[in-house]
């Protein structure tokens, strides 16, 4: 347990011999308790391989936030929510619990749902009624002379049949060496998995992840909806995660720049909605700042009559360099099978086999992660998923043909600063499979950027230059993260847990045009699921990403 005084001696005694140990603290405070425990973990030769520290934290940005650590075996989750709300959305098995002065009694039943058998609890400043409620929930309580309550969770209830258990064999095949697959490899290898990466092309980032520059930025909404909350969690995680890989920017491991993104309002009515969002949510200025016409126009250097959002932490990155940084971090645990062409999957005797077009074995493992974007539409195991292939043409304009903005500009399209002598504009959103560059899509991109810069003639005579990629998109525009469902048999289904899954088969799909921001947290979520660890997202948001959600929606209507 983690005593309320801030010491962590008892935790070190409790965790020895365990594969992982999870601590919950109802008040992160200044982080001193976490740092003390982290140092004890580092100093203990009999420490668990994985230490998870979960704490409530006051923040102007609500939601769960996983903070990547330089210690590969450590996770820190800050839950920016009231206690009862946080416990209701938490997916974890708690081994040690520390409670500080809290209100109400409903927390006791929620803790009993989350506590592992034998979990130790320490609490200060609890009322008699709160202690009694803990006792009724299964905690055997004693009170010390200093008034500190200590308890052990004892229950005769069997574990829930839906409780996640770790995959017993830590070997996996990852299909696809784009941003999704590379992130999956890195997150698994960091946990000690051995991974074989199978890519049909001769090198990584050859399809949708091959663009010269990709944009990363958060989304906002008035009701702080699921997409907005997921976007915020993924964006903040990606920023911290890239730092663990060597950073982003000049001289850093990842080629790109946290130069900021200026997002122009689409008109007077849209600007009114944005003002309401700014007033309602009060975002910190480093995360999102609303600028009225004057400041926005001054920053842009041309008219911005309806104002704009400034995202100071956002920017652009070259996806291929992100992929390279993630794959290089995998070390010897990663085996690369590039140039494999199209493969098919076969399952038997508890193993998945990836076979090439001639039937030759490319790789085998008990776990497969399908992360090959639109390629999933051509696998027998995933062709029923409601995934679409959306064409995106990026236009390249030579440096000097556009204003030299120091930030990314976006509205209906985006414009990057010059990268190796070229600006990227785009991208189109076309419902056809044409892989060739075409003038119509280039003109569409130029018209949108010209409108944003108040220059309708911009780039009209520019030669046709750019790149075409195909986004993998789900109907709700959210990624698919988790265990893949079996083919729909038409039976009525009410809940995700009722959906049969394909044994050992998982997906990281449907990133649309937001792969840079989505990929790190999605891979972390899946890796946490595979290892039976605390999840980095609220249960509601995890469910929103479940690949079986489409079956549930369809079957509920029967």
Coordinates of C-alpha atoms in Angstrom, one line a residue:
X1 CA 0.0 0.0 0.0
X2 CA 1.0 3.6 -0.3
X3 CA 0.8 5.3 3.1
X4 CA -0.9 8.7 3.2
X5 CA 2.2 10.3 4.6
X6 CA 3.8 10.1 1.2
X7 CA 6.3 7.2 1.9
X8 CA 6.2 4.1 -0.3
X9 CA 8.0 1.5 1.9
X10 CA 5.0 -0.8 2.2
X11 CA 4.4 -0.8 -1.5
X12 CA 7.9 -2.2 -2.1
X13 CA 7.1 -5.1 0.3
X14 CA 3.8 -5.9 -1.4
X15 CA 4.9 -5.9 -5.0
X16 CA 7.8 -8.4 -4.9
X17 CA 7.4 -11.4 -7.1
X18 CA 4.6 -9.8 -9.1
X19 CA 4.6 -9.3 -12.9
X20 CA 2.8 -5.9 -12.5
X21 CA 1.6 -3.7 -9.7
X22 CA -1.1 -1.0 -9.9
X23 CA -1.4 1.9 -7.5
X24 CA -4.4 4.3 -7.2
X25 CA -4.1 7.6 -5.5
X26 CA -7.1 9.9 -5.1
X27 CA -4.9 13.0 -5.3
X28 CA -1.8 13.3 -7.4
X29 CA -0.9 16.6 -5.7
X30 CA 2.6 17.8 -6.7
X31 CA 3.6 14.3 -7.8
X32 CA 6.0 13.7 -4.9
X33 CA 4.3 10.4 -3.9
X34 CA 4.7 9.1 -7.5
X35 CA 8.3 10.2 -7.7
X36 CA 9.1 8.5 -4.4
X37 CA 7.5 5.3 -5.4
X38 CA 9.2 5.4 -8.8
X39 CA 12.6 5.6 -7.2
X40 CA 11.8 2.7 -4.9
X41 CA 10.8 0.7 -8.0
X42 CA 14.0 1.6 -9.7
X43 CA 16.1 0.6 -6.6
X44 CA 14.3 -2.7 -5.9
X45 CA 15.9 -5.7 -7.7
X46 CA 12.7 -7.8 -7.0
X47 CA 10.4 -5.1 -8.4
X48 CA 7.6 -6.0 -10.8
X49 CA 8.2 -5.7 -14.5
X50 CA 5.4 -3.2 -14.8
X51 CA 4.4 -0.4 -12.4
X52 CA 1.2 1.5 -13.0
X53 CA 0.4 4.6 -11.1
X54 CA -3.1 6.1 -11.5
X55 CA -4.1 9.3 -9.8
X56 CA -6.7 12.0 -9.8
X57 CA -5.4 15.3 -11.0
X58 CA -6.8 18.8 -11.2
X59 CA -6.4 20.0 -14.8
X60 CA -8.3 22.4 -17.0
X61 CA -8.3 19.7 -19.7
X62 CA -10.7 17.0 -18.6
X63 CA -10.4 13.3 -19.2
X64 CA -7.8 10.5 -18.7
X65 CA -4.3 11.3 -19.8
X66 CA -1.4 8.7 -20.0
X67 CA 2.0 10.4 -19.5
X68 CA 4.7 8.3 -21.3
X69 CA 7.7 7.7 -19.0
X70 CA 11.4 7.2 -19.9
X71 CA 11.2 4.0 -17.8
X72 CA 9.7 1.5 -20.3
X73 CA 8.1 -0.5 -17.4
X74 CA 6.2 2.4 -15.9
X75 CA 2.9 4.0 -16.8
X76 CA 1.4 7.2 -15.2
X77 CA -2.2 7.9 -15.7
X78 CA -3.7 11.2 -14.6
X79 CA -7.5 11.2 -14.3
X80 CA -8.9 14.7 -14.6
X81 CA -12.4 14.0 -13.4
X82 CA -14.3 13.8 -10.1
X83 CA -13.6 10.6 -8.0
X84 CA -16.9 8.8 -8.7
X85 CA -16.8 9.6 -12.4
X86 CA -13.2 8.5 -12.7
X87 CA -13.8 5.2 -10.9
X88 CA -16.8 4.5 -13.1
X89 CA -14.7 4.9 -16.3
X90 CA -11.5 3.2 -15.0
X91 CA -10.5 -0.2 -16.4
X92 CA -7.8 -1.5 -14.1
X93 CA -7.1 -4.0 -11.3
X94 CA -5.8 -2.1 -8.3
X95 CA -3.3 -3.6 -5.9
X96 CA -2.8 -0.5 -3.7
X97 CA -5.2 2.3 -3.0
X98 CA -4.6 5.6 -1.2
X99 CA -7.5 7.9 -0.3
X100 CA -7.3 11.4 1.0
X101 CA -10.1 13.5 2.3
X102 CA -13.0 12.7 0.0
X103 CA -16.8 13.2 0.0
X104 CA -19.7 10.7 -0.1
X105 CA -19.7 6.9 0.2
X106 CA -20.4 5.8 -3.4
X107 CA -16.7 5.3 -4.0
X108 CA -16.6 2.2 -1.9
X109 CA -18.6 0.0 -4.3
X110 CA -16.6 1.3 -7.3
X111 CA -13.3 0.5 -5.5
X112 CA -14.6 -3.0 -4.8
X113 CA -15.2 -3.5 -8.5
X114 CA -11.7 -2.5 -9.3
X115 CA -9.7 -3.9 -6.4
X116 CA -7.7 -7.1 -6.8
X117 CA -8.0 -9.8 -4.1
X118 CA -5.7 -8.8 -1.3
X119 CA -5.5 -5.2 -2.4
X120 CA -4.3 -2.8 0.4
X121 CA -6.0 0.5 1.1
X122 CA -4.8 3.4 3.2
X123 CA -7.1 6.3 3.9
X124 CA -6.9 9.5 5.9
X125 CA -9.7 11.9 7.1
X126 CA -12.5 9.4 6.4
X127 CA -15.8 9.6 8.3
X128 CA -17.2 6.7 10.3
X129 CA -19.9 6.3 7.7
X130 CA -17.3 6.1 4.9
X131 CA -15.3 3.5 6.8
X132 CA -18.5 1.5 7.5
X133 CA -19.3 1.6 3.8
X134 CA -15.9 0.3 2.9
X135 CA -16.3 -2.6 5.3
X136 CA -19.6 -3.5 3.7
X137 CA -18.0 -3.4 0.2
X138 CA -15.5 -6.1 1.2
X139 CA -12.6 -4.2 2.8
X140 CA -11.5 -5.5 6.2
X141 CA -10.6 -2.2 8.0
X142 CA -8.5 -1.3 11.0
X143 CA -7.8 2.1 12.3
X144 CA -4.4 3.2 13.6
X145 CA -3.7 5.5 16.6
X146 CA -3.1 8.4 14.2
X147 CA -6.6 8.0 12.7
X148 CA -5.3 6.5 9.5
X149 CA -7.5 3.7 8.2
X150 CA -5.9 0.6 6.7
X151 CA -7.8 -2.1 4.9
X152 CA -7.3 -5.3 2.9
X153 CA -9.8 -6.2 0.2
X154 CA -11.3 -9.7 0.9
X155 CA -14.0 -11.0 -1.3
X156 CA -15.5 -14.4 -2.1
X157 CA -16.8 -13.3 -5.4
X158 CA -15.1 -15.0 -8.4
X159 CA -13.4 -12.7 -10.9
X160 CA -15.6 -11.4 -13.6
X161 CA -15.6 -13.6 -16.7
X162 CA -15.1 -10.5 -18.8
X163 CA -11.9 -9.4 -17.0
X164 CA -9.1 -9.1 -19.5
X165 CA -6.2 -11.5 -19.1
X166 CA -2.8 -11.2 -20.7
X167 CA -2.0 -13.0 -23.9
X168 CA 0.1 -16.0 -22.7
X169 CA 2.6 -16.0 -25.6
X170 CA 4.2 -12.7 -26.2
X171 CA 4.8 -13.1 -30.0
X172 CA 2.9 -11.2 -32.7
X173 CA 2.7 -10.5 -36.4
X174 CA 2.0 -6.9 -37.4
X175 CA 0.6 -6.4 -40.9
X176 CA 1.6 -3.0 -42.3
X177 CA 4.6 -0.8 -41.8
X178 CA 2.8 2.5 -41.9
X179 CA 2.2 4.8 -39.0
X180 CA -0.3 2.3 -37.4
X181 CA 1.8 -0.8 -37.7
X182 CA 5.1 0.9 -36.7
X183 CA 3.4 2.3 -33.5
X184 CA 2.1 -1.2 -32.7
X185 CA 5.6 -2.7 -33.1
X186 CA 7.2 -0.1 -30.8
X187 CA 4.5 -0.4 -28.0
X188 CA 4.7 -4.2 -28.0
X189 CA 8.5 -4.4 -28.2
X190 CA 8.8 -1.9 -25.3
X191 CA 6.8 -4.4 -23.2
X192 CA 9.1 -7.3 -24.1
X193 CA 7.1 -8.8 -27.0
X194 CA 8.8 -10.3 -30.0
X195 CA 7.2 -9.0 -33.2
X196 CA 7.5 -9.8 -36.9
X197 CA 6.5 -6.9 -39.1
X198 CA 5.1 -7.9 -42.5
X199 CA 4.9 -5.3 -45.2
X200 CA 4.0 -5.8 -48.8
X201 CA 6.3 -3.0 -50.0
X202 CA 10.1 -2.9 -49.9
X203 CA 10.1 -0.2 -47.3
X204 CA 8.0 1.3 -44.5
X205 CA 5.6 4.2 -45.0
X206 CA 5.0 3.5 -48.7
X207 CA 1.3 4.2 -48.8
X208 CA -0.8 6.7 -46.8
X209 CA 2.1 7.3 -44.4
X210 CA 4.4 8.3 -47.3
X211 CA 3.3 11.9 -47.6
X212 CA 6.0 14.6 -47.3
X213 CA 4.2 16.2 -44.3
X214 CA 1.3 15.2 -42.1
X215 CA -0.6 17.5 -39.7
X216 CA -1.2 16.9 -36.0
X217 CA -3.7 19.0 -34.0
X218 CA -6.6 18.5 -31.7
X219 CA -10.3 18.9 -32.5
X220 CA -12.8 21.0 -30.6
X221 CA -16.6 20.9 -30.1
X222 CA -19.2 22.7 -28.1
X223 CA -20.4 19.5 -26.4
X224 CA -16.9 18.0 -25.9
X225 CA -18.1 14.9 -27.7
X226 CA -16.4 11.5 -28.1
X227 CA -14.4 12.5 -31.1
X228 CA -13.2 15.7 -29.3
X229 CA -12.2 13.8 -26.1
X230 CA -10.4 11.1 -28.1
X231 CA -8.6 13.7 -30.1
X232 CA -7.5 15.5 -27.0
X233 CA -6.2 12.4 -25.3
X234 CA -4.4 11.2 -28.5
X235 CA -2.9 14.6 -29.3
X236 CA -1.5 15.1 -25.8
X237 CA -0.2 11.5 -25.6
X238 CA 1.5 11.9 -29.0
X239 CA 3.4 15.0 -28.0
X240 CA 4.9 13.3 -24.9
X241 CA 5.4 10.0 -26.7
X242 CA 7.5 11.6 -29.5
X243 CA 9.8 13.1 -26.9
X244 CA 10.6 9.6 -25.6
X245 CA 11.7 8.7 -29.2
X246 CA 14.1 11.7 -29.5
X247 CA 11.7 14.6 -30.1
X248 CA 10.4 16.4 -33.2
X249 CA 12.0 19.4 -34.9
X250 CA 15.4 20.6 -36.2
X251 CA 18.1 18.2 -35.2
X252 CA 15.6 15.9 -33.5
X253 CA 14.9 12.2 -34.4
X254 CA 11.6 13.1 -36.1
X255 CA 11.6 15.5 -39.0
X256 CA 8.9 18.1 -38.5
X257 CA 8.1 21.2 -36.4
X258 CA 5.8 22.0 -33.5
X259 CA 5.3 25.3 -35.2
X260 CA 1.6 25.8 -34.3
X261 CA -1.5 25.5 -36.4
X262 CA -3.8 28.4 -37.3
X263 CA -7.3 27.1 -38.1
X264 CA -9.5 29.8 -39.7
X265 CA -13.2 30.0 -39.0
X266 CA -15.4 29.1 -42.0
X267 CA -17.7 32.1 -41.8
X268 CA -19.6 34.3 -39.3
X269 CA -21.9 31.6 -38.1
X270 CA -19.1 29.1 -37.6
X271 CA -17.1 31.8 -35.8
X272 CA -20.0 32.3 -33.4
X273 CA -19.9 28.6 -32.5
X274 CA -16.2 28.8 -31.9
X275 CA -16.6 31.8 -29.6
X276 CA -19.1 29.7 -27.6
X277 CA -16.6 26.8 -27.4
X278 CA -13.9 29.1 -26.1
X279 CA -16.2 30.7 -23.5
X280 CA -17.6 27.4 -22.3
X281 CA -14.4 25.4 -22.0
X282 CA -11.7 28.0 -21.2
X283 CA -8.9 26.0 -22.7
X284 CA -5.3 26.9 -21.6
X285 CA -3.8 29.2 -24.3
X286 CA -1.0 26.8 -25.0
X287 CA -3.6 24.1 -26.0
X288 CA -6.1 26.2 -27.9
X289 CA -6.6 30.0 -28.1
X290 CA -9.4 31.7 -30.0
X291 CA -8.3 34.8 -31.9
X292 CA -10.7 37.5 -33.1
X293 CA -10.3 39.2 -36.5
X294 CA -7.6 41.6 -35.5
X295 CA -5.1 39.3 -33.9
X296 CA -5.8 36.5 -36.4
X297 CA -5.3 38.8 -39.4
X298 CA -2.1 40.2 -37.9
X299 CA -0.7 36.7 -37.4
X300 CA -1.8 35.5 -40.9
X301 CA -0.6 38.7 -42.7
X302 CA -3.8 38.9 -44.6
X303 CA -7.5 39.1 -43.9
X304 CA -9.0 36.7 -41.4
X305 CA -12.4 38.3 -41.0
X306 CA -14.0 35.6 -39.0
X307 CA -11.2 34.9 -36.6
X308 CA -9.2 31.7 -36.0
X309 CA -8.1 29.1 -33.5
X310 CA -4.4 29.0 -32.7
X311 CA -3.0 25.6 -31.5
X312 CA 0.5 26.4 -30.3
X313 CA 1.5 22.8 -29.6
X314 CA 0.4 21.5 -32.9
X315 CA 2.4 21.3 -36.2
X316 CA 3.6 19.0 -38.9
X317 CA 5.8 15.9 -39.1
X318 CA 7.1 13.7 -41.9
X319 CA 5.3 10.4 -41.3
X320 CA 8.1 8.3 -42.7
X321 CA 10.5 9.7 -40.1
X322 CA 8.0 9.0 -37.3
X323 CA 7.8 5.4 -38.6
X324 CA 11.5 5.1 -38.7
X325 CA 11.9 6.4 -35.1
X326 CA 9.4 3.9 -33.8
X327 CA 10.8 0.9 -35.7
X328 CA 14.4 1.8 -34.7
X329 CA 13.3 1.9 -31.0
X330 CA 12.1 -1.7 -31.2
X331 CA 15.7 -3.1 -31.3
X332 CA 16.4 -6.8 -31.7
X333 CA 12.8 -7.8 -30.7
X334 CA 11.6 -6.7 -34.2
X335 CA 12.0 -8.9 -37.3
X336 CA 11.2 -7.1 -40.6
X337 CA 9.7 -9.0 -43.5
X338 CA 9.5 -6.3 -46.2
X339 CA 8.6 -6.8 -49.8
X340 CA 6.2 -9.7 -48.9
X341 CA 3.6 -8.7 -51.4
X342 CA -0.1 -9.5 -50.6
X343 CA -0.4 -12.1 -47.8
X344 CA -3.3 -14.1 -46.5
X345 CA -3.9 -15.3 -43.0
X346 CA -4.5 -18.9 -41.9
X347 CA -5.3 -20.0 -38.4
X348 CA -4.6 -23.5 -36.9
X349 CA -3.3 -25.1 -33.7
X350 CA -3.4 -21.8 -31.8
X351 CA -1.2 -20.1 -34.4
X352 CA -1.7 -17.6 -37.1
X353 CA 0.3 -18.0 -40.3
X354 CA 0.9 -15.2 -42.9
X355 CA 1.4 -16.8 -46.4
X356 CA 2.5 -15.0 -49.5
X357 CA 0.9 -15.3 -52.9
X358 CA 2.8 -18.6 -53.6
X359 CA 1.7 -20.1 -50.3
X360 CA 5.2 -19.7 -48.7
X361 CA 5.2 -19.0 -44.9
X362 CA 6.2 -15.4 -44.2
X363 CA 5.6 -15.4 -40.4
X364 CA 3.7 -17.2 -37.7
X365 CA 2.6 -16.2 -34.2
X366 CA -0.3 -16.7 -31.9
X367 CA -1.3 -13.0 -32.2
X368 CA -1.9 -10.9 -35.4
X369 CA -2.4 -7.2 -35.5
X370 CA -4.0 -6.0 -38.7
X371 CA -2.6 -2.5 -39.2
X372 CA -2.4 -2.3 -43.0
X373 CA -5.0 0.4 -43.7
X374 CA -7.1 -0.2 -46.8
X375 CA -5.3 -3.5 -47.2
X376 CA -7.6 -4.9 -44.5
X377 CA -10.4 -4.8 -47.0
X378 CA -8.8 -7.6 -49.0
X379 CA -8.2 -10.0 -46.1
X380 CA -10.8 -12.7 -45.5
X381 CA -10.8 -12.1 -41.8
X382 CA -11.5 -8.3 -42.1
X383 CA -13.3 -7.8 -45.4
X384 CA -16.6 -7.5 -43.6
X385 CA -15.5 -4.5 -41.6
X386 CA -17.2 -1.3 -42.8
X387 CA -14.0 0.3 -44.0
X388 CA -13.8 2.6 -47.0
X389 CA -10.9 3.7 -49.1
X390 CA -10.8 7.4 -49.6
X391 CA -8.5 9.0 -52.2
X392 CA -6.4 12.0 -51.0
X393 CA -4.3 14.0 -53.4
X394 CA -1.7 16.3 -51.9
X395 CA -0.4 19.2 -54.0
X396 CA 3.2 20.3 -53.9
X397 CA 4.0 24.0 -54.6
X398 CA 7.6 25.2 -54.8
X399 CA 8.9 27.4 -52.0
X400 CA 8.4 31.1 -52.9
X401 CA 5.1 30.5 -54.7
X402 CA 3.2 31.1 -51.4
X403 CA 3.5 33.4 -48.4
X404 CA 6.3 32.1 -46.0
X405 CA 4.0 31.4 -43.1
X406 CA 5.9 30.0 -40.0
X407 CA 2.9 27.8 -39.0
X408 CA 0.5 25.4 -40.6
X409 CA -2.7 27.1 -42.0
X410 CA -5.9 25.2 -42.3
X411 CA -9.6 25.4 -42.8
X412 CA -11.2 23.3 -45.6
X413 CA -7.6 22.3 -46.5
X414 CA -4.2 22.7 -45.0
X415 CA -1.0 24.4 -46.0
X416 CA 2.4 23.6 -44.5
X417 CA 5.5 25.7 -44.3
X418 CA 8.1 24.7 -47.0
X419 CA 9.6 21.3 -46.4
X420 CA 12.8 20.7 -48.4
X421 CA 11.7 23.4 -50.8
X422 CA 8.1 22.4 -51.2
X423 CA 4.8 23.4 -49.6
X424 CA 2.2 20.7 -49.1
X425 CA -1.5 21.6 -49.8
X426 CA -4.4 19.4 -49.4
X427 CA -5.6 16.9 -49.3
X428 CA -8.6 16.1 -51.6
X429 CA -11.3 13.8 -50.4
X430 CA -12.3 11.7 -53.4
X431 CA -14.5 8.6 -53.7
X432 CA -12.6 6.8 -56.4
X433 CA -9.6 4.5 -56.7
X434 CA -7.5 6.5 -59.2
X435 CA -3.8 6.4 -58.0
X436 CA -2.6 9.0 -60.6
X437 CA -2.2 12.7 -60.0
X438 CA -4.9 14.7 -61.8
X439 CA -5.4 18.3 -62.5
X440 CA -8.9 18.5 -61.1
X441 CA -7.8 17.6 -57.6
X442 CA -4.9 20.0 -57.8
X443 CA -7.2 22.8 -58.8
X444 CA -9.6 21.9 -55.9
X445 CA -6.7 22.2 -53.4
X446 CA -5.5 25.5 -54.9
X447 CA -8.9 27.0 -54.8
X448 CA -9.3 26.2 -51.1
X449 CA -5.9 27.6 -50.2
X450 CA -6.4 30.6 -52.4
X451 CA -9.6 31.3 -50.5
X452 CA -7.9 31.1 -47.2
X453 CA -5.1 33.5 -48.3
X454 CA -7.5 35.8 -50.1
X455 CA -5.7 35.1 -53.4
X456 CA -8.0 33.4 -55.9
X457 CA -5.3 33.2 -58.6
X458 CA -2.8 31.4 -56.3
X459 CA -0.8 28.6 -58.1
X460 CA -3.1 28.5 -61.1
X461 CA -0.2 28.0 -63.5
X462 CA 1.8 25.6 -61.3
X463 CA 2.8 22.3 -62.8
X464 CA 1.0 19.1 -61.7
X465 CA 3.0 17.9 -58.7
X466 CA 2.1 16.0 -55.5
X467 CA 1.2 12.6 -54.2
X468 CA -1.9 10.4 -54.0
X469 CA -2.6 8.2 -51.0
X470 CA -5.7 6.3 -49.8
X471 CA -7.1 6.8 -46.4
X472 CA -8.8 4.0 -44.5
X473 CA -12.0 5.4 -43.1
X474 CA -14.8 4.0 -40.9
X475 CA -18.4 5.3 -41.1
X476 CA -18.1 7.2 -37.8
X477 CA -14.6 8.5 -38.7
X478 CA -13.2 6.9 -35.5
X479 CA -10.4 4.3 -35.5
X480 CA -10.9 0.6 -34.9
X481 CA -8.8 -0.6 -32.0
X482 CA -9.0 -4.0 -30.3
X483 CA -10.1 -7.6 -30.8
X484 CA -11.7 -8.2 -34.2
X485 CA -15.2 -9.7 -34.3
X486 CA -16.1 -12.9 -35.9
X487 CA -18.3 -12.7 -39.0
X488 CA -21.8 -11.5 -38.1
X489 CA -24.2 -14.4 -37.6
X490 CA -27.3 -12.3 -37.4
X491 CA -28.0 -13.0 -33.7
X492 CA -29.4 -10.2 -31.5
X493 CA -26.6 -8.5 -29.6
X494 CA -27.0 -5.9 -26.8
X495 CA -23.4 -5.3 -25.6
X496 CA -19.9 -5.4 -26.9
X497 CA -18.9 -8.2 -24.5
X498 CA -21.5 -10.5 -26.2
X499 CA -19.7 -10.2 -29.6
X500 CA -17.6 -13.3 -30.4
X501 CA -14.1 -12.4 -31.3
X502 CA -11.5 -14.0 -33.7
X503 CA -9.0 -15.7 -31.5
X504 CA -5.7 -13.8 -31.4
X505 CA -6.7 -11.3 -34.1
X506 CA -6.7 -7.6 -33.4
X507 CA -7.0 -4.4 -35.4
X508 CA -5.5 -0.9 -35.6
X509 CA -7.5 0.5 -38.5
X510 CA -9.5 3.5 -39.8
X511 CA -7.2 6.4 -38.9
X512 CA -8.5 8.4 -41.8
X513 CA -6.5 11.6 -42.1
X514 CA -5.4 11.7 -38.5
X515 CA -2.9 8.9 -38.3
X516 CA -0.1 10.9 -36.8
X517 CA -2.1 11.9 -33.8
X518 CA -4.1 8.7 -33.5
X519 CA -1.4 6.0 -33.9
X520 CA 0.6 6.3 -30.6
X521 CA -2.3 6.2 -28.2
X522 CA -4.2 3.6 -30.2
X523 CA -1.2 1.3 -30.1
X524 CA -0.7 2.0 -26.4
X525 CA -4.4 1.1 -25.8
X526 CA -4.1 -2.2 -27.7
X527 CA -0.8 -3.1 -26.1
X528 CA -2.4 -2.5 -22.7
X529 CA -5.3 -4.8 -23.6
X530 CA -3.0 -7.5 -24.8
X531 CA -1.0 -7.4 -21.5
X532 CA -4.1 -7.2 -19.2
X533 CA -2.9 -3.8 -18.0
X534 CA -4.9 -0.6 -16.9
X535 CA -6.3 1.1 -20.0
X536 CA -5.2 4.6 -20.8
X537 CA -8.7 5.8 -21.8
X538 CA -12.1 6.0 -20.2
X539 CA -14.2 2.9 -20.7
X540 CA -16.7 4.9 -22.7
X541 CA -14.0 6.0 -25.2
X542 CA -12.5 2.5 -25.4
X543 CA -15.9 1.2 -26.3
X544 CA -16.2 3.9 -29.0
X545 CA -13.1 2.4 -30.7
X546 CA -14.0 -1.2 -30.4
X547 CA -14.1 -2.9 -33.9
X548 CA -17.3 -4.7 -32.9
X549 CA -19.3 -1.6 -32.3
X550 CA -20.8 -1.7 -35.8
X551 CA -22.2 -5.2 -35.2
X552 CA -23.7 -4.1 -31.9
X553 CA -25.4 -1.1 -33.5
X554 CA -26.8 -3.3 -36.3
X555 CA -27.9 -6.2 -34.1
X556 CA -29.6 -4.0 -31.5
X557 CA -32.1 -3.0 -34.2
X558 CA -33.4 -6.5 -34.7

